Short mmCIF file of C-alpha atoms in Angstrom, two decimals:
data_model
loop_
_atom_site.label_atom_id
_atom_site.label_comp_id
_atom_site.label_asym_id
_atom_site.label_seq_id
_atom_site.Cartn_x
_atom_site.Cartn_y
_atom_site.Cartn_z
CA MET A 1 80.44 142.83 46.80
CA ASN A 2 79.78 145.43 49.42
CA ASN A 3 80.64 148.79 47.51
CA PRO A 4 80.15 148.34 43.81
CA LYS A 5 81.32 151.32 41.67
CA ILE A 6 78.88 151.99 38.80
CA LEU A 7 78.83 154.72 36.34
CA ILE A 8 75.55 155.55 34.41
CA SER A 9 75.52 157.80 31.42
CA GLY A 10 72.85 159.50 29.32
CA GLY A 11 69.82 161.72 29.53
CA GLY A 12 68.51 164.67 27.66
CA THR A 13 64.87 163.83 28.26
CA GLY A 14 62.80 162.25 30.85
CA GLY A 15 62.63 159.15 28.63
CA HIS A 16 66.29 158.53 29.21
CA ILE A 17 66.50 160.00 32.74
CA PHE A 18 63.71 158.02 34.55
CA PRO A 19 65.00 154.53 33.43
CA ALA A 20 68.44 155.50 34.53
CA LEU A 21 67.20 156.47 37.95
CA ALA A 22 65.06 153.29 38.21
CA ILE A 23 68.23 151.31 37.48
CA ALA A 24 70.24 153.36 40.16
CA GLY A 25 67.40 152.83 42.69
CA GLU A 26 67.41 149.04 42.08
CA ILE A 27 71.29 148.95 42.57
CA LYS A 28 70.96 150.99 45.81
CA ARG A 29 68.15 148.66 46.98
CA ARG A 30 70.56 145.64 46.71
CA TYR A 31 73.71 147.50 47.83
CA PRO A 32 72.92 150.51 49.89
CA ASN A 33 76.56 151.45 50.03
CA ALA A 34 77.03 151.34 46.14
CA ASP A 35 78.99 154.22 44.71
CA ILE A 36 76.99 155.48 41.68
CA LEU A 37 78.14 158.22 39.35
CA PHE A 38 75.98 159.77 36.71
CA VAL A 39 77.42 161.52 33.65
CA GLY A 40 75.14 163.73 31.57
CA ALA A 41 75.15 166.51 29.21
CA ASP A 42 75.55 170.10 30.43
CA ASN A 43 72.47 172.29 30.50
CA ARG A 44 70.10 169.26 30.01
CA MET A 45 67.41 167.98 32.32
CA GLU A 46 69.53 165.41 33.99
CA MET A 47 71.67 168.09 35.54
CA GLU A 48 68.59 169.02 37.69
CA LYS A 49 66.79 165.75 37.97
CA VAL A 50 69.72 163.49 39.02
CA PRO A 51 70.87 165.57 42.01
CA ALA A 52 67.29 166.02 43.07
CA ALA A 53 67.18 162.20 43.29
CA GLY A 54 70.23 162.23 45.55
CA TYR A 55 73.01 161.16 43.06
CA ARG A 56 76.21 162.75 41.91
CA ILE A 57 76.47 163.93 38.25
CA ILE A 58 79.14 165.32 36.04
CA GLY A 59 78.19 167.24 32.88
CA LEU A 60 79.82 166.86 29.55
CA PRO A 61 79.65 169.79 26.93
CA VAL A 62 78.48 167.32 24.31
CA SER A 63 75.54 168.16 22.01
CA GLY A 64 73.79 166.66 19.10
CA PHE A 65 74.44 167.30 15.44
CA ASP A 66 72.65 170.08 13.68
CA ARG A 67 71.12 168.63 10.54
CA LYS A 68 69.73 171.97 9.34
CA ASN A 69 72.91 174.06 9.70
CA LEU A 70 75.92 171.98 8.88
CA PHE A 71 78.55 174.71 9.80
CA ASN A 72 77.23 174.51 13.38
CA ASN A 73 78.56 171.00 13.58
CA ILE A 74 82.25 172.41 13.84
CA LYS A 75 81.37 173.53 17.43
CA VAL A 76 79.61 170.06 17.91
CA LEU A 77 82.74 168.26 16.95
CA LEU A 78 84.90 170.47 19.21
CA ARG A 79 82.43 169.67 22.16
CA LEU A 80 82.71 166.06 21.34
CA PHE A 81 86.52 165.91 21.45
CA LYS A 82 86.41 167.84 24.78
CA SER A 83 83.78 165.36 26.05
CA LEU A 84 85.99 162.42 25.07
CA ARG A 85 88.99 163.94 27.00
CA MET A 86 86.72 164.62 30.06
CA ALA A 87 85.35 161.06 29.94
CA LYS A 88 88.80 159.54 30.00
CA ASN A 89 89.64 161.66 33.08
CA ILE A 90 86.37 160.63 34.79
CA LEU A 91 87.12 156.97 34.23
CA LYS A 92 90.77 157.42 35.60
CA GLU A 93 89.42 159.01 38.70
CA PHE A 94 86.23 157.03 39.36
CA GLN A 95 87.44 153.62 38.20
CA PRO A 96 83.89 152.13 37.69
CA GLN A 97 83.42 148.38 37.41
CA ILE A 98 80.87 148.94 34.67
CA ALA A 99 79.53 151.78 32.58
CA ILE A 100 75.78 151.75 31.78
CA GLY A 101 74.56 153.77 28.78
CA VAL A 102 70.80 154.73 28.70
CA GLY A 103 70.90 156.90 25.55
CA GLY A 104 71.18 160.69 25.14
CA TYR A 105 74.13 162.82 24.09
CA ALA A 106 76.52 161.85 26.91
CA SER A 107 76.29 158.19 26.65
CA GLY A 108 78.29 158.09 23.34
CA PRO A 109 81.54 159.69 24.34
CA MET A 110 81.36 158.22 27.83
CA LEU A 111 80.81 154.52 26.83
CA LYS A 112 83.33 154.76 23.97
CA ALA A 113 85.94 155.85 26.36
CA ALA A 114 85.05 153.11 28.75
CA GLN A 115 85.23 150.52 26.08
CA LYS A 116 88.71 151.83 24.97
CA LYS A 117 89.95 151.45 28.54
CA GLY A 118 88.52 147.88 28.77
CA ILE A 119 85.76 148.68 31.22
CA PRO A 120 82.62 146.51 30.71
CA THR A 121 79.64 148.31 29.20
CA LEU A 122 75.92 147.59 29.20
CA ILE A 123 73.48 149.59 26.81
CA GLN A 124 69.85 150.02 27.60
CA GLU A 125 68.06 150.72 24.40
CA GLN A 126 64.44 151.93 25.07
CA ASN A 127 63.18 152.21 21.46
CA SER A 128 61.96 149.75 18.95
CA TYR A 129 64.21 151.42 16.43
CA ALA A 130 67.75 151.65 17.66
CA GLY A 131 69.58 154.97 17.79
CA VAL A 132 72.87 155.67 15.93
CA THR A 133 74.95 155.82 19.01
CA ASN A 134 73.77 152.61 20.49
CA LYS A 135 74.39 150.85 17.18
CA MET A 136 77.93 152.19 17.13
CA LEU A 137 78.56 151.02 20.61
CA ALA A 138 76.91 147.63 20.29
CA ASN A 139 79.75 145.43 18.91
CA ASN A 140 82.03 146.25 22.05
CA ALA A 141 79.20 146.14 24.59
CA HIS A 142 78.90 143.21 26.91
CA ALA A 143 75.06 143.31 26.81
CA ILE A 144 72.25 145.24 25.23
CA CYS A 145 68.98 145.30 27.16
CA VAL A 146 65.95 145.93 25.00
CA ALA A 147 62.18 146.43 25.28
CA TYR A 148 60.96 145.03 21.97
CA ASP A 149 61.32 141.75 20.01
CA GLY A 150 63.22 141.81 16.69
CA MET A 151 66.17 143.96 17.74
CA GLU A 152 68.66 141.59 16.18
CA ARG A 153 68.07 143.85 13.11
CA PHE A 154 70.35 146.40 14.87
CA PHE A 155 72.48 144.52 17.48
CA PRO A 156 74.56 141.23 17.66
CA ALA A 157 71.76 138.72 18.70
CA GLN A 158 73.94 136.95 21.35
CA LYS A 159 74.23 140.15 23.27
CA ILE A 160 70.54 141.01 23.37
CA VAL A 161 68.55 140.67 26.60
CA LEU A 162 64.86 141.35 26.54
CA THR A 163 64.17 143.14 29.80
CA GLY A 164 61.63 145.88 28.93
CA ASN A 165 62.12 149.50 29.94
CA PRO A 166 62.36 150.41 33.77
CA VAL A 167 59.66 152.92 34.79
CA ARG A 168 59.32 155.14 37.91
CA SER A 169 58.48 152.80 40.72
CA ASN A 170 55.87 155.20 42.26
CA LEU A 171 53.75 154.78 39.19
CA LEU A 172 53.13 151.04 40.13
CA GLN A 173 52.58 151.78 43.77
CA CYS A 174 49.65 154.23 43.61
CA THR A 175 46.98 152.92 46.17
CA LEU A 176 44.27 155.40 45.33
CA SER A 177 40.97 154.18 43.67
CA GLN A 178 40.30 155.80 40.29
CA GLU A 179 37.50 157.68 41.87
CA ASP A 180 39.79 159.17 44.55
CA ALA A 181 42.40 160.03 41.98
CA LYS A 182 39.85 162.05 40.03
CA ALA A 183 38.85 163.75 43.23
CA HIS A 184 42.45 164.62 43.92
CA TYR A 185 42.37 166.90 40.96
CA GLY A 186 39.02 168.35 41.86
CA LEU A 187 37.24 166.39 39.23
CA ASP A 188 33.95 164.48 39.18
CA PRO A 189 34.80 160.90 40.30
CA LYS A 190 31.95 159.58 38.08
CA LYS A 191 32.87 161.22 34.83
CA ARG A 192 35.28 159.69 32.23
CA THR A 193 38.61 161.48 32.23
CA VAL A 194 41.18 161.98 29.44
CA LEU A 195 44.69 162.62 30.39
CA ILE A 196 46.80 164.70 27.89
CA ILE A 197 50.51 164.69 28.31
CA GLY A 198 53.22 165.98 26.02
CA GLY A 199 56.28 164.63 27.78
CA SER A 200 58.45 166.49 30.23
CA LEU A 201 58.99 169.53 27.90
CA GLY A 202 55.51 169.63 26.37
CA ALA A 203 54.44 169.02 22.82
CA ARG A 204 53.54 171.99 20.55
CA THR A 205 51.32 170.06 18.08
CA ILE A 206 49.30 168.35 20.80
CA ASN A 207 48.74 171.62 22.59
CA ASN A 208 47.72 173.35 19.49
CA SER A 209 45.38 170.74 18.51
CA ILE A 210 43.66 170.73 22.04
CA SER A 211 43.60 174.66 22.01
CA ALA A 212 41.80 174.58 18.65
CA GLY A 213 39.26 171.95 19.87
CA LEU A 214 38.37 173.59 23.15
CA GLU A 215 34.84 174.65 21.98
CA ARG A 216 34.20 171.06 21.00
CA ILE A 217 35.55 169.67 24.26
CA ALA A 218 33.33 172.33 26.14
CA ASN A 219 30.24 170.63 24.70
CA GLU A 220 31.21 167.30 26.14
CA GLN A 221 30.06 168.04 29.62
CA ASN A 222 29.92 164.23 30.42
CA LEU A 223 33.73 164.22 30.05
CA GLN A 224 36.61 165.89 31.75
CA PHE A 225 40.20 166.49 30.86
CA ILE A 226 43.65 166.81 32.51
CA TRP A 227 45.84 168.75 30.26
CA GLN A 228 49.64 168.85 30.94
CA THR A 229 51.08 171.39 28.58
CA GLY A 230 54.82 171.56 29.49
CA LYS A 231 56.37 174.79 30.86
CA PHE A 232 57.17 176.25 27.31
CA TYR A 233 53.62 176.31 26.43
CA ASP A 234 51.96 176.94 29.73
CA GLU A 235 51.02 180.67 29.28
CA ALA A 236 49.77 180.34 25.77
CA CYS A 237 47.57 177.32 26.81
CA LYS A 238 46.23 179.07 29.84
CA LYS A 239 45.22 182.03 27.75
CA ALA A 240 43.50 179.73 25.14
CA LEU A 241 41.50 178.04 28.04
CA GLU A 242 40.58 181.35 29.56
CA GLN A 243 39.16 182.48 26.21
CA SER A 244 37.17 179.40 25.69
CA PRO A 245 34.05 178.15 27.21
CA ALA A 246 35.56 174.92 28.36
CA ASN A 247 35.17 174.49 32.10
CA ASN A 248 35.79 170.80 32.00
CA VAL A 249 39.55 170.98 31.52
CA LYS A 250 42.12 171.01 34.32
CA GLN A 251 45.28 172.55 32.80
CA MET A 252 48.84 172.52 34.33
CA ALA A 253 52.30 172.93 33.14
CA PHE A 254 53.79 169.80 34.73
CA VAL A 255 52.22 166.95 36.46
CA ASN A 256 54.22 166.16 39.62
CA ASP A 257 52.06 163.19 40.67
CA MET A 258 51.93 161.21 37.48
CA ASP A 259 50.95 158.06 39.47
CA ILE A 260 47.68 159.79 40.43
CA ALA A 261 47.19 161.26 37.01
CA TYR A 262 47.46 157.91 35.43
CA ARG A 263 45.15 156.33 37.85
CA ALA A 264 42.56 159.03 37.15
CA ALA A 265 42.65 158.52 33.39
CA ASP A 266 40.26 156.52 31.32
CA LEU A 267 42.23 157.43 28.21
CA VAL A 268 45.73 158.81 27.64
CA VAL A 269 46.83 160.94 24.90
CA SER A 270 50.65 160.97 24.72
CA ARG A 271 53.73 161.33 22.59
CA ALA A 272 55.26 157.96 21.73
CA GLY A 273 58.44 158.03 23.69
CA ALA A 274 59.76 154.64 24.83
CA SER A 275 59.28 155.34 28.51
CA SER A 276 55.74 156.68 28.16
CA ILE A 277 54.86 153.57 26.19
CA SER A 278 56.27 151.25 28.75
CA GLU A 279 54.34 153.07 31.51
CA LEU A 280 51.15 152.77 29.53
CA GLN A 281 51.71 149.02 28.98
CA LEU A 282 52.40 148.34 32.61
CA LEU A 283 49.41 150.36 33.79
CA GLY A 284 47.21 148.94 31.11
CA LYS A 285 45.99 152.33 29.88
CA PRO A 286 44.08 152.86 26.65
CA CYS A 287 46.08 155.41 24.63
CA ILE A 288 46.09 157.62 21.54
CA LEU A 289 49.71 158.22 20.46
CA VAL A 290 50.91 161.29 18.52
CA PRO A 291 54.53 160.44 17.53
CA SER A 292 56.90 163.41 17.63
CA PRO A 293 58.47 163.92 14.19
CA ASN A 294 61.35 165.83 15.69
CA VAL A 295 63.37 162.79 16.79
CA ALA A 296 66.14 160.82 15.34
CA GLU A 297 65.20 158.32 12.49
CA ASP A 298 61.44 158.93 13.39
CA HIS A 299 61.73 156.34 16.22
CA GLN A 300 58.56 157.49 18.01
CA THR A 301 56.40 156.44 14.98
CA LYS A 302 58.08 153.03 14.96
CA ASN A 303 57.35 152.82 18.72
CA ALA A 304 53.69 153.63 18.14
CA LEU A 305 53.31 151.22 15.24
CA ALA A 306 54.67 148.44 17.48
CA LEU A 307 51.51 148.93 19.47
CA VAL A 308 49.18 149.87 16.63
CA ASN A 309 50.08 146.58 15.00
CA GLN A 310 48.79 144.66 18.11
CA ASP A 311 45.59 146.74 18.36
CA ALA A 312 47.02 148.03 21.57
CA ALA A 313 47.00 151.88 20.81
CA ILE A 314 45.48 154.36 18.23
CA MET A 315 47.89 156.55 16.35
CA VAL A 316 47.33 160.02 15.06
CA THR A 317 50.25 161.45 13.13
CA ASP A 318 51.75 164.85 13.96
CA ALA A 319 50.58 166.18 10.57
CA GLN A 320 47.02 165.07 11.02
CA SER A 321 46.73 165.99 14.64
CA GLN A 322 45.15 169.46 14.15
CA GLU A 323 42.37 167.90 12.09
CA GLN A 324 41.90 164.59 13.70
CA LEU A 325 43.12 164.45 17.39
CA VAL A 326 40.01 165.93 19.21
CA SER A 327 37.62 163.92 17.06
CA THR A 328 39.68 160.72 17.76
CA ILE A 329 39.69 161.43 21.52
CA LEU A 330 35.96 162.03 21.67
CA SER A 331 35.08 158.95 19.56
CA THR A 332 37.32 156.80 21.57
CA ILE A 333 36.47 157.90 25.17
CA ASN A 334 32.82 157.42 24.38
CA ASP A 335 33.33 153.74 23.08
CA CYS A 336 33.45 151.39 26.11
CA ASP A 337 34.26 148.34 23.98
CA LYS A 338 37.12 150.10 22.32
CA LEU A 339 38.71 151.30 25.70
CA ASN A 340 38.39 147.77 27.09
CA SER A 341 40.04 146.25 23.99
CA LEU A 342 42.90 148.74 24.14
CA ALA A 343 43.48 148.17 27.73
CA SER A 344 43.52 144.47 27.42
CA ASN A 345 45.85 144.47 24.35
CA VAL A 346 48.34 146.97 25.76
CA SER A 347 48.55 145.09 29.02
CA LYS A 348 49.67 141.99 27.14
CA MET A 349 52.63 143.73 25.94
CA ALA A 350 53.98 144.77 29.32
CA LEU A 351 57.28 143.49 30.45
CA ASN A 352 57.43 143.52 34.23
CA ASN A 353 60.41 144.03 36.57
CA ALA A 354 62.70 145.63 33.88
CA ALA A 355 64.90 147.39 36.42
CA GLU A 356 65.52 144.11 38.37
CA HIS A 357 66.42 142.19 35.11
CA ILE A 358 68.83 144.84 33.97
CA VAL A 359 70.56 145.02 37.39
CA ASP A 360 70.80 141.11 37.30
CA LYS A 361 72.72 141.50 34.09
CA VAL A 362 74.86 144.37 35.40
CA PHE A 363 76.12 142.33 38.32
CA GLU A 364 76.46 139.09 36.15
CA ILE A 365 78.86 141.19 33.87
CA ILE A 366 80.73 142.58 36.92
CA ASP A 367 81.15 139.14 38.45
CA LYS A 368 82.36 137.55 35.13
CA ASN A 369 84.83 140.40 34.54
CA SER A 370 86.26 140.19 38.17
CA SER A 371 86.72 136.37 38.00
CA SER A 372 88.47 136.61 34.57
CA LYS A 373 91.13 138.99 36.02
#
C-alpha cells in the first residue's frame, strides 16, 4: 500500500484538531506518499490549523444546534442538508479508503455520508462520556477508538478499541530540564511554578477567578505563575494584571511552546477537555481541573471525575471557581506530598502511543475491506 487515501473529519476546538493531526502525522510517518484530506467546519479553528500543518482541508457550512433559540435551528438544518450534499460530492471526488471521525460539527454529516456509500469508518471518541454524534454513528462504524474504560455504555462492545487519545508529539519530546524551561520564560528556576491554561480559546471563569485573586497571588513571592488567557480575554487580563501588585505572573494570550510550558510547571490549572487530560496523564502533571459547563452533556465534568475518582486530580467546579480556585491553587502548590501523589496517580492512567494504535486499526480495516472485495 504505497499511496493510501484517507479522509479525516472533525474539529471545532484544539481538543479535536490536535488528535486528528497526530493521527495524520503517524499515517505520513508510515506512508510518506499517503493522500490525506481533512474535512472541517467553515469558520472554525481547523480551517487555519490544518493548512498550517501542511494538509488540505475542505470546510462544510455545518454548525451546532442552538439550545437557547430554537428558531435558529431552521438555519442549522439547512446548513446540515447542504453539508450532507457536499459530503457526498467530496466522497465521489476523493474516493477515500476509510473515513476517520474525530468529533466536532463536520464529522457527523461526513461520516454519515461515508457509511451510506459503504466506505469504512473509524470513530475516535476522546471523552469519557460519548457525544451524541458518535453514538449515532457507532452502529455502522467499523471501530471506535476510546480513551476510557466502560465505554460499552455507549457503543457496541465488540467495536471498542482502548487506545487513549493522541497528543501533540512535540509535548513528549521536550529535552529541557524543568529549571531551563522556567528560565525560558524569564522565571526563577528555583521557584515553584503554576501553569494556568484555559484551552485554545481561553476560559472566562478561570480568567475572572485569577484576576480576582491577583492580590493574594502577589503575596506569594515564593511562587510564580504562567497565565495563558486566550485571545478573547487578553486585553482585560493584561489590564487587571497592570492594576495589581502581582509581579510574579507571566501573562500571555496563547502559549506557542506548550512543551516548554508543561515542562516548567509544578502544577497545572486547566479545563477538563479530553486532549488536555491526556496530555496531563502522559506528562505526569499534578492538576486542578475546572470543567467547562458550556459543553454537550457536561462531558468535561465526567472527564474530570474519572481522574478525581482515582485521586489523580483535584476538581473545582465552574460555579465555585471564583471563591475557591485561587485558594485551592495555593494550598496545593505548597503541599509537596499532595503534588507527588497527584503526579504518581495521574501517570498511572496514561495510555501511551495512542496515534500508533489508532493507525494500526485504520490499516487493519483498510486491509480487510480490500481483501473482501
